[in-house]
Structures are given as structure tokens and as C-alpha cells.
């Protein structure tokens, strides 16, 4: 159906094959709770599905054969989930798609006064900014372990930084960080000569199946669980592109607090920093913010929050907010 053999693709550590879009809805009692299957694939001879819980927005990989799923259209999935946090987040993302930048969910609802942290790993010649992670782990340890972080990862970064990826996986395995792995496209193309309206994923010749599905497949190959979220490279998109990403079953996630752009976070902000060594100023601001909040962190009134839970909470309470600000990147 599609060519997922990306040039120089990461080693097939998990041997994922036949990766494709597959929509199905599994109701109780067959499934414990309502589940939406999004993809099907084979790994070591086993037939599996990637599914999302439309209430919690958590994803899971499950054996397909036990579930006896009937494939349905994407429209049918929307009809059956419109009144869930998943359906509402998709609809909110589509409503926000008029802006050239920052489409999607940019703000969430955290339990206390904290924020949701997302860290972008766009392709980079620099190594991973490890002090970002080691400092967060140390400074939040009195109150929060593991530290919840969203990491928006690209296929290129995975190929070019295998040791840094292994280091991140080790932090995850040791329970120091709890990662929501966000799809940030495979190639993350950028051409500084082009206007935003024809740049990043809007550049001609972009292959959506490669950018979306090959990244997910590479994530699973590397032992990462793809979340339900997609972050546009450069946070740049347009209505048609948002529609296409949503039709893969994914929720676009932007940011209302890109720290290197001097945006100031508020409670529930989806904060953006770059962990790929390209924007140390943003990391400095984040670590300074965490230092300033040390007392509140000890009292557990300021914490980092889990992205799926915070978006689900926001959608359940209708407290969602979509930014339509322009003019920054
Ligand atoms: Zn990026």
C-alpha cells in the first residue's frame, strides 16, 4: 500500500512489517472500554493493532486476533467518538486550522498550577541536550518521579542519534521520565528560502504516508509507543494539511509557550523547548522556571503534567482553548 522503506531507515530492531492505516471501533464488553484501532501491523509473526482509548487518549499495542475487529471508515470512527475527549480534540484541531501556525491543541488542563512540557527532536547536527533531562529529573525528584514529558521525535533524528535515543529509552526504563512519544514527521524538511505557506510539510513533493506512517513504524521498531499526537514541523500547517493529519486519526498538538520565542507560560500551557541542541536559550528558560518554582514543586502545587491526561481533562471540562495567534514560529 505504501513504501515505508525510508532511505537509510533505522535498523529494524523490532521487525515491524505490513504497517498500515486500519480503523475499527471495539465496544465493551468485547474490549474492556471503548477502543479505536488506528493501525495494523505484524511483529515477529504476531498480528497487532495500535489503538487509542478515546476517553483517556492513551494508546496501546494489542493482539489483533483476540479482538476480531471489523474495519470501518474514518467517518464512522468520528460518528462513534464525537462526544469523547478524542472526538472533541479532533474537532477543536480542525476548528483551529485557519492559522498558518499553531493549529491544534495548544493549551491543556493540568491538576495544579503546572504546565505540560513538550520537547522537540527535529533533525540536528548537535547531540541531545542531556542536561535538560538530568536537571529536570533532579529538580522534580522531591515531588515527581517519573517526570512526565512529551517528546516530539522525527525519523531523521532517530537515524542520526542512536546513542542518544538509547540513553532516553534507558531514562524511561529506569522510571526517571514517562514519555509521551509525539510524531514530529520523518524528514522535517525546511527551506529557508521559501515562505511558510510553502515550507515544512506544505512544501511540494511532501509524501504524507512517509511523514506520518514511516515515523510511527520507526518508533515501534525502536521500542517507542506512538501517542495519539502529531506536532507539525515549525508548527506550520494549513486547513487541508490539518484535515489530512486528523484523517490519520491523530490530534495535532501545538504550543502556546515556545520559550525560545519569549512566549510566557501560564497554568496549563503546552510548553515547547528543543532538546536537539538547536535552541539552548529555550532550555535555559525552562530550567530557570523550574528553579523558581522549587517551593511550589516541593508542595506539589506546581508540577509537570502528562499530555494525554491533561488534554483529556481539558476536553472533558470544555476548558479547551485554541490559539490563533500568528507571526511566530
Ligand atoms: Zn521541529
Short mmCIF file of C-alpha atoms and ligand atoms in Angstrom, two decimals:
data_model
loop_
_atom_site.label_atom_id
_atom_site.label_comp_id
_atom_site.label_asym_id
_atom_site.label_seq_id
_atom_site.Cartn_x
_atom_site.Cartn_y
_atom_site.Cartn_z
CA UNK A 1 0.00 0.00 0.00
CA UNK A 2 2.85 2.38 0.72
CA UNK A 3 6.58 2.47 0.54
CA UNK A 4 7.88 2.73 4.07
CA UNK A 5 11.45 1.90 3.20
CA UNK A 6 12.72 5.35 4.03
CA UNK A 7 16.25 5.98 2.80
CA UNK A 8 18.69 4.93 5.49
CA UNK A 9 15.85 3.85 7.77
CA UNK A 10 16.79 2.88 11.30
CA UNK A 11 17.59 -0.75 11.86
CA UNK A 12 14.51 -2.93 12.05
CA UNK A 13 15.09 -3.77 15.69
CA UNK A 14 11.53 -4.96 16.27
CA UNK A 15 10.90 -6.28 12.74
CA UNK A 16 7.67 -4.35 12.15
CA UNK A 17 6.08 -5.06 8.75
CA UNK A 18 2.78 -4.55 6.89
CA UNK A 19 2.24 -1.29 8.76
CA UNK A 20 -0.95 0.39 7.54
CA UNK A 21 -3.95 2.51 8.48
CA UNK A 22 -6.77 0.37 9.86
CA UNK A 23 -9.80 1.86 11.60
CA UNK A 24 -12.10 -0.15 13.83
CA UNK A 25 -14.16 0.54 16.94
CA UNK A 26 -14.22 -2.01 19.75
CA UNK A 27 -17.04 -1.68 22.29
CA UNK A 28 -17.45 -3.17 25.75
CA UNK A 29 -17.76 -5.98 26.68
CA UNK A 30 -15.54 -7.29 23.85
CA UNK A 31 -12.99 -4.64 24.82
CA UNK A 32 -12.80 -3.59 28.47
CA UNK A 33 -13.51 0.01 27.49
CA UNK A 34 -14.27 1.69 24.16
CA UNK A 35 -11.18 1.46 21.95
CA UNK A 36 -10.42 2.81 18.48
CA UNK A 37 -7.97 0.82 16.38
CA UNK A 38 -5.84 3.09 14.17
CA UNK A 39 -3.15 0.88 12.60
CA UNK A 40 -2.45 -2.75 12.00
CA UNK A 41 0.97 -4.39 11.63
CA UNK A 42 2.94 -7.57 12.06
CA UNK A 43 5.80 -8.00 14.51
CA UNK A 44 7.71 -11.26 14.90
CA UNK A 45 4.84 -13.10 13.20
CA UNK A 46 2.24 -11.59 15.52
CA UNK A 47 -0.67 -9.55 14.11
CA UNK A 48 -1.09 -6.38 16.20
CA UNK A 49 -3.10 -3.17 16.32
CA UNK A 50 -2.21 0.29 17.61
CA UNK A 51 -5.32 1.57 19.38
CA UNK A 52 -6.38 4.64 21.36
CA UNK A 53 -8.70 4.91 24.34
CA UNK A 54 -10.94 7.83 23.28
CA UNK A 55 -11.55 8.81 26.92
CA UNK A 56 -8.00 8.83 28.31
CA UNK A 57 -6.25 9.42 24.94
CA UNK A 58 -3.73 6.73 25.92
CA UNK A 59 -2.52 4.44 23.13
CA UNK A 60 -1.81 0.72 23.36
CA UNK A 61 -0.50 -2.08 21.17
CA UNK A 62 -2.78 -5.13 21.34
CA UNK A 63 -3.00 -8.55 19.65
CA UNK A 64 -5.41 -8.13 16.74
CA UNK A 65 -6.63 -11.71 16.55
CA UNK A 66 -8.26 -11.65 20.02
CA UNK A 67 -10.21 -8.50 19.17
CA UNK A 68 -11.97 -9.73 15.99
CA UNK A 69 -12.19 -6.22 14.58
CA UNK A 70 -14.24 -5.18 11.56
CA UNK A 71 -12.62 -2.41 9.55
CA UNK A 72 -14.75 0.74 9.34
CA UNK A 73 -14.41 4.12 7.62
CA UNK A 74 -12.82 7.12 9.30
CA UNK A 75 -16.22 8.87 9.12
CA UNK A 76 -17.71 6.03 11.16
CA UNK A 77 -14.99 6.45 13.81
CA UNK A 78 -15.82 10.17 14.03
CA UNK A 79 -19.54 9.42 14.42
CA UNK A 80 -18.91 6.94 17.22
CA UNK A 81 -16.43 9.12 19.12
CA UNK A 82 -17.65 12.70 18.59
CA UNK A 83 -18.72 13.09 22.23
CA UNK A 84 -15.47 11.72 23.71
CA UNK A 85 -12.33 13.73 24.56
CA UNK A 86 -10.80 12.18 21.42
CA UNK A 87 -13.62 13.30 19.13
CA UNK A 88 -13.70 16.76 20.70
CA UNK A 89 -9.93 17.21 20.42
CA UNK A 90 -10.08 16.29 16.72
CA UNK A 91 -12.93 18.78 16.16
CA UNK A 92 -11.09 21.51 18.09
CA UNK A 93 -7.99 20.91 15.99
CA UNK A 94 -9.99 21.28 12.79
CA UNK A 95 -11.57 24.50 14.06
CA UNK A 96 -8.11 25.90 14.81
CA UNK A 97 -6.80 25.12 11.34
CA UNK A 98 -7.27 28.60 9.89
CA UNK A 99 -3.96 29.82 11.28
CA UNK A 100 -0.73 29.22 9.40
CA UNK A 101 0.97 28.34 12.68
CA UNK A 102 -0.04 26.75 15.96
CA UNK A 103 -3.01 24.76 14.69
CA UNK A 104 -4.19 22.05 17.04
CA UNK A 105 -4.30 21.84 20.80
CA UNK A 106 -2.02 24.47 22.38
CA UNK A 107 -3.29 24.54 25.96
CA UNK A 108 -4.48 21.86 28.37
CA UNK A 109 -5.92 21.48 31.85
CA UNK A 110 -3.40 20.48 34.50
CA UNK A 111 -4.39 19.36 38.01
CA UNK A 112 -2.39 22.12 39.73
CA UNK A 113 -0.57 25.24 38.60
CA UNK A 114 1.92 23.45 36.40
CA UNK A 115 2.39 23.08 32.68
CA UNK A 116 2.71 20.32 30.09
CA UNK A 117 6.25 20.07 28.73
CA UNK A 118 6.94 19.08 25.14
CA UNK A 119 10.47 18.67 23.80
CA UNK A 120 11.10 18.67 20.05
CA UNK A 121 13.74 16.47 18.46
CA UNK A 122 13.91 17.90 14.95
CA UNK A 123 16.85 16.71 12.80
CA UNK A 124 20.02 18.26 14.24
CA UNK A 125 23.79 18.19 13.89
CA UNK A 126 24.06 18.68 17.68
CA UNK A 127 23.80 15.90 20.25
CA UNK A 128 20.80 15.55 22.58
CA UNK A 129 20.69 18.25 25.26
CA UNK A 130 21.06 15.74 28.10
CA UNK A 131 21.33 18.39 30.84
CA UNK A 132 17.69 19.26 30.08
CA UNK A 133 16.66 15.78 31.20
CA UNK A 134 19.17 15.27 34.03
CA UNK A 135 18.30 18.67 35.57
CA UNK A 136 14.55 18.07 35.33
CA UNK A 137 14.93 14.62 36.87
CA UNK A 138 16.96 16.08 39.78
CA UNK A 139 14.85 19.19 40.36
CA UNK A 140 11.49 17.41 40.21
CA UNK A 141 12.60 14.31 42.13
CA UNK A 142 11.25 15.50 45.51
CA UNK A 143 7.73 15.61 44.07
CA UNK A 144 7.52 13.83 40.77
CA UNK A 145 9.03 10.58 39.58
CA UNK A 146 8.88 9.72 36.75
CA UNK A 147 8.84 13.19 35.21
CA UNK A 148 6.13 13.32 32.50
CA UNK A 149 7.44 14.75 29.22
CA UNK A 150 6.16 14.83 25.67
CA UNK A 151 8.94 14.18 23.16
CA UNK A 152 8.19 15.10 19.54
CA UNK A 153 10.54 12.92 17.54
CA UNK A 154 11.48 12.79 13.86
CA UNK A 155 12.59 9.80 11.81
CA UNK A 156 15.79 11.62 10.86
CA UNK A 157 16.71 12.28 14.49
CA UNK A 158 16.21 8.60 15.33
CA UNK A 159 18.52 7.56 12.48
CA UNK A 160 21.20 10.12 13.27
CA UNK A 161 21.26 9.87 17.09
CA UNK A 162 21.00 6.16 18.01
CA UNK A 163 23.10 6.54 21.19
CA UNK A 164 21.05 9.50 22.43
CA UNK A 165 17.85 7.60 21.69
CA UNK A 166 19.14 4.60 23.65
CA UNK A 167 20.00 6.98 26.53
CA UNK A 168 16.43 8.36 26.51
CA UNK A 169 14.99 4.83 26.45
CA UNK A 170 17.19 3.99 29.44
CA UNK A 171 15.83 7.01 31.41
CA UNK A 172 12.34 5.77 30.52
CA UNK A 173 13.08 2.17 31.56
CA UNK A 174 14.58 3.30 34.86
CA UNK A 175 11.39 5.20 35.68
CA UNK A 176 13.03 8.64 35.63
CA UNK A 177 10.88 10.02 32.81
CA UNK A 178 7.46 8.97 31.49
CA UNK A 179 7.43 9.82 27.80
CA UNK A 180 4.51 10.62 25.52
CA UNK A 181 6.13 9.99 22.13
CA UNK A 182 4.80 12.53 19.62
CA UNK A 183 5.15 12.10 15.86
CA UNK A 184 7.07 15.13 14.51
CA UNK A 185 7.27 13.83 10.88
CA UNK A 186 10.01 11.75 9.29
CA UNK A 187 12.07 14.30 7.37
CA UNK A 188 11.03 17.65 8.88
CA UNK A 189 12.03 19.38 5.64
CA UNK A 190 12.75 23.10 5.87
CA UNK A 191 13.96 25.50 3.18
CA UNK A 192 14.87 28.96 4.46
CA UNK A 193 14.23 30.47 1.00
CA UNK A 194 10.54 29.51 1.00
CA UNK A 195 7.62 31.35 2.64
CA UNK A 196 5.90 29.46 5.46
CA UNK A 197 2.88 28.84 3.24
CA UNK A 198 5.07 26.56 1.07
CA UNK A 199 7.50 25.34 3.71
CA UNK A 200 7.88 22.39 6.10
CA UNK A 201 5.09 19.86 5.35
CA UNK A 202 3.48 22.38 2.97
CA UNK A 203 6.49 22.09 0.64
CA UNK A 204 5.65 20.49 -2.70
CA UNK A 205 6.61 16.84 -3.00
CA UNK A 206 5.76 16.00 0.63
CA UNK A 207 4.64 12.37 1.00
CA UNK A 208 2.16 12.23 3.91
CA UNK A 209 2.35 8.44 4.24
CA UNK A 210 6.12 8.65 4.60
CA UNK A 211 6.00 11.59 7.02
CA UNK A 212 3.26 10.12 9.23
CA UNK A 213 3.33 6.33 8.95
CA UNK A 214 7.05 5.69 8.42
CA UNK A 215 7.76 7.72 11.58
CA UNK A 216 5.31 5.64 13.61
CA UNK A 217 6.75 2.42 12.21
CA UNK A 218 10.29 3.57 13.04
CA UNK A 219 9.13 4.47 16.57
CA UNK A 220 7.68 1.00 17.13
CA UNK A 221 10.81 -0.56 15.62
CA UNK A 222 12.84 1.32 18.22
CA UNK A 223 10.58 0.24 21.09
CA UNK A 224 8.71 3.57 21.42
CA UNK A 225 4.92 3.62 21.76
CA UNK A 226 3.47 6.23 19.36
CA UNK A 227 0.98 8.50 21.13
CA UNK A 228 -2.16 9.95 19.55
CA UNK A 229 -0.42 13.30 18.98
CA UNK A 230 1.26 14.84 15.93
CA UNK A 231 3.34 18.01 16.00
CA UNK A 232 3.75 19.93 12.76
CA UNK A 233 7.36 20.80 11.88
CA UNK A 234 7.80 24.53 12.52
CA UNK A 235 4.24 24.38 13.94
CA UNK A 236 3.33 25.24 10.33
CA UNK A 237 0.22 23.83 8.66
CA UNK A 238 -2.88 24.82 6.73
CA UNK A 239 -6.52 23.70 6.82
CA UNK A 240 -6.01 21.00 4.21
CA UNK A 241 -2.93 19.60 5.95
CA UNK A 242 -4.65 19.61 9.35
CA UNK A 243 -7.52 17.68 7.74
CA UNK A 244 -5.10 15.12 6.34
CA UNK A 245 -3.32 14.56 9.66
CA UNK A 246 -6.64 14.30 11.51
CA UNK A 247 -7.77 11.73 8.93
CA UNK A 248 -4.85 9.53 10.04
CA UNK A 249 -6.59 9.59 13.43
CA UNK A 250 -4.03 11.92 15.00
CA UNK A 251 -4.51 15.01 17.19
CA UNK A 252 -2.28 17.96 16.16
CA UNK A 253 -0.56 19.48 19.20
CA UNK A 254 0.94 22.97 19.02
CA UNK A 255 2.21 25.21 21.81
CA UNK A 256 1.19 28.50 23.42
CA UNK A 257 4.56 28.84 25.15
CA UNK A 258 7.54 28.40 22.83
CA UNK A 259 10.10 29.55 25.37
CA UNK A 260 12.89 30.45 22.94
CA UNK A 261 10.39 32.84 21.26
CA UNK A 262 9.85 34.61 24.61
CA UNK A 263 6.31 33.29 24.99
CA UNK A 264 5.41 33.18 28.68
CA UNK A 265 3.76 30.02 30.00
CA UNK A 266 0.62 30.12 32.14
CA UNK A 267 -1.10 27.33 34.07
CA UNK A 268 -1.93 24.54 31.61
CA UNK A 269 0.34 25.84 28.86
CA UNK A 270 1.76 23.33 26.44
CA UNK A 271 5.37 24.47 26.69
CA UNK A 272 7.79 23.92 23.80
CA UNK A 273 11.56 23.62 24.04
CA UNK A 274 14.05 21.97 21.71
CA UNK A 275 16.05 19.08 23.12
CA UNK A 276 18.10 18.68 19.96
CA UNK A 277 20.77 21.24 20.89
CA UNK A 278 19.44 23.87 18.47
CA UNK A 279 17.79 26.20 20.99
CA UNK A 280 19.69 26.24 24.30
CA UNK A 281 18.03 29.57 25.24
CA UNK A 282 14.64 27.84 25.49
CA UNK A 283 16.11 25.10 27.67
CA UNK A 284 17.77 27.72 29.91
CA UNK A 285 14.41 29.47 30.39
CA UNK A 286 12.66 26.21 31.23
CA UNK A 287 15.29 25.20 33.79
CA UNK A 288 15.18 28.70 35.33
CA UNK A 289 11.38 28.43 35.57
CA UNK A 290 11.67 25.06 37.34
CA UNK A 291 14.23 26.56 39.77
CA UNK A 292 11.86 29.47 40.53
CA UNK A 293 9.06 27.00 41.27
CA UNK A 294 11.14 24.85 43.67
CA UNK A 295 8.98 25.67 46.71
CA UNK A 296 5.74 25.01 44.82
CA UNK A 297 7.25 21.79 43.45
CA UNK A 298 8.02 20.57 46.98
CA UNK A 299 4.43 21.42 47.94
CA UNK A 300 3.27 19.66 44.75
CA UNK A 301 1.27 22.70 43.66
CA UNK A 302 3.44 23.21 40.54
CA UNK A 303 4.29 20.09 38.56
CA UNK A 304 4.76 18.93 35.01
CA UNK A 305 1.68 17.11 33.72
CA UNK A 306 1.06 14.23 31.37
CA UNK A 307 -0.02 15.41 27.88
CA UNK A 308 -2.78 12.86 27.09
CA UNK A 309 -4.32 13.15 30.57
CA UNK A 310 -4.21 16.96 30.51
CA UNK A 311 -5.80 17.21 27.05
CA UNK A 312 -8.42 14.62 28.01
CA UNK A 313 -9.18 16.59 31.19
CA UNK A 314 -9.48 19.82 29.18
CA UNK A 315 -11.82 18.27 26.64
CA UNK A 316 -13.96 16.72 29.34
CA UNK A 317 -14.36 20.06 31.08
CA UNK A 318 -14.77 22.01 27.84
CA UNK A 319 -11.99 24.20 29.09
CA UNK A 320 -10.09 23.86 25.85
CA UNK A 321 -8.57 26.85 24.26
CA UNK A 322 -7.24 27.18 20.77
CA UNK A 323 -4.80 29.92 19.95
CA UNK A 324 -4.98 31.60 16.58
CA UNK A 325 -2.06 33.89 17.01
CA UNK A 326 0.16 34.41 14.03
CA UNK A 327 3.61 35.70 13.43
CA UNK A 328 5.92 33.47 15.39
CA UNK A 329 7.49 30.14 14.78
ZN1 LIG B 1 10.73 20.65 14.76
#
